[in-house]
Amino acid sequence: MGVEQKCEAFRRSTPARMARLEGSMKYARSRQTSTANI
């Protein structure tokens, strides 16, 4: 696998990973606030 292909695969997978991480953090934060409101 060439370096360019590795970089391209990394660049393509990173946004999805970041979005998933951000989504899970938002989900955890919303759960914390909802439990705090109760």
CSV table of C-alpha atoms in Angstrom, one decimal:
chain,number,residue,atom,x,y,z
A,1,MET,CA,0.0,0.0,0.0
A,2,GLY,CA,1.4,3.3,-1.1
A,3,VAL,CA,1.9,6.3,1.3
A,4,GLU,CA,-0.6,8.3,-0.7
A,5,GLN,CA,-3.2,5.6,-0.4
A,6,LYS,CA,-2.6,5.3,3.4
A,7,CYS,CA,-2.9,9.1,3.8
A,8,GLU,CA,-6.1,9.1,1.7
A,9,ALA,CA,-7.6,6.2,3.7
A,10,PHE,CA,-6.7,8.0,6.9
A,11,ARG,CA,-8.1,11.3,5.7
A,12,ARG,CA,-11.3,9.6,4.7
A,13,SER,CA,-11.8,7.6,7.9
A,14,THR,CA,-10.8,10.5,10.3
A,15,PRO,CA,-13.9,12.7,9.8
A,16,ALA,CA,-16.2,9.7,10.4
A,17,ARG,CA,-14.3,8.8,13.6
A,18,MET,CA,-14.4,12.4,14.8
A,19,ALA,CA,-18.1,12.7,14.1
A,20,ARG,CA,-18.7,9.4,16.0
A,21,LEU,CA,-16.7,10.6,18.9
A,22,GLU,CA,-18.4,14.0,18.9
A,23,GLY,CA,-21.8,12.3,18.7
A,24,SER,CA,-21.0,10.0,21.6
A,25,MET,CA,-19.8,13.0,23.7
A,26,LYS,CA,-22.9,15.0,22.9
A,27,TYR,CA,-25.0,11.9,23.8
A,28,ALA,CA,-23.2,11.5,27.1
A,29,ARG,CA,-23.5,15.2,27.9
A,30,SER,CA,-27.3,15.2,27.1
A,31,ARG,CA,-27.7,12.1,29.3
A,32,GLN,CA,-25.9,13.9,32.2
A,33,THR,CA,-28.0,17.0,31.9
A,34,SER,CA,-31.2,15.0,31.7
A,35,THR,CA,-30.3,13.0,34.8
A,36,ALA,CA,-29.3,16.3,36.6
A,37,ASN,CA,-32.7,17.8,35.7
A,38,ILE,CA,-34.6,15.0,37.3
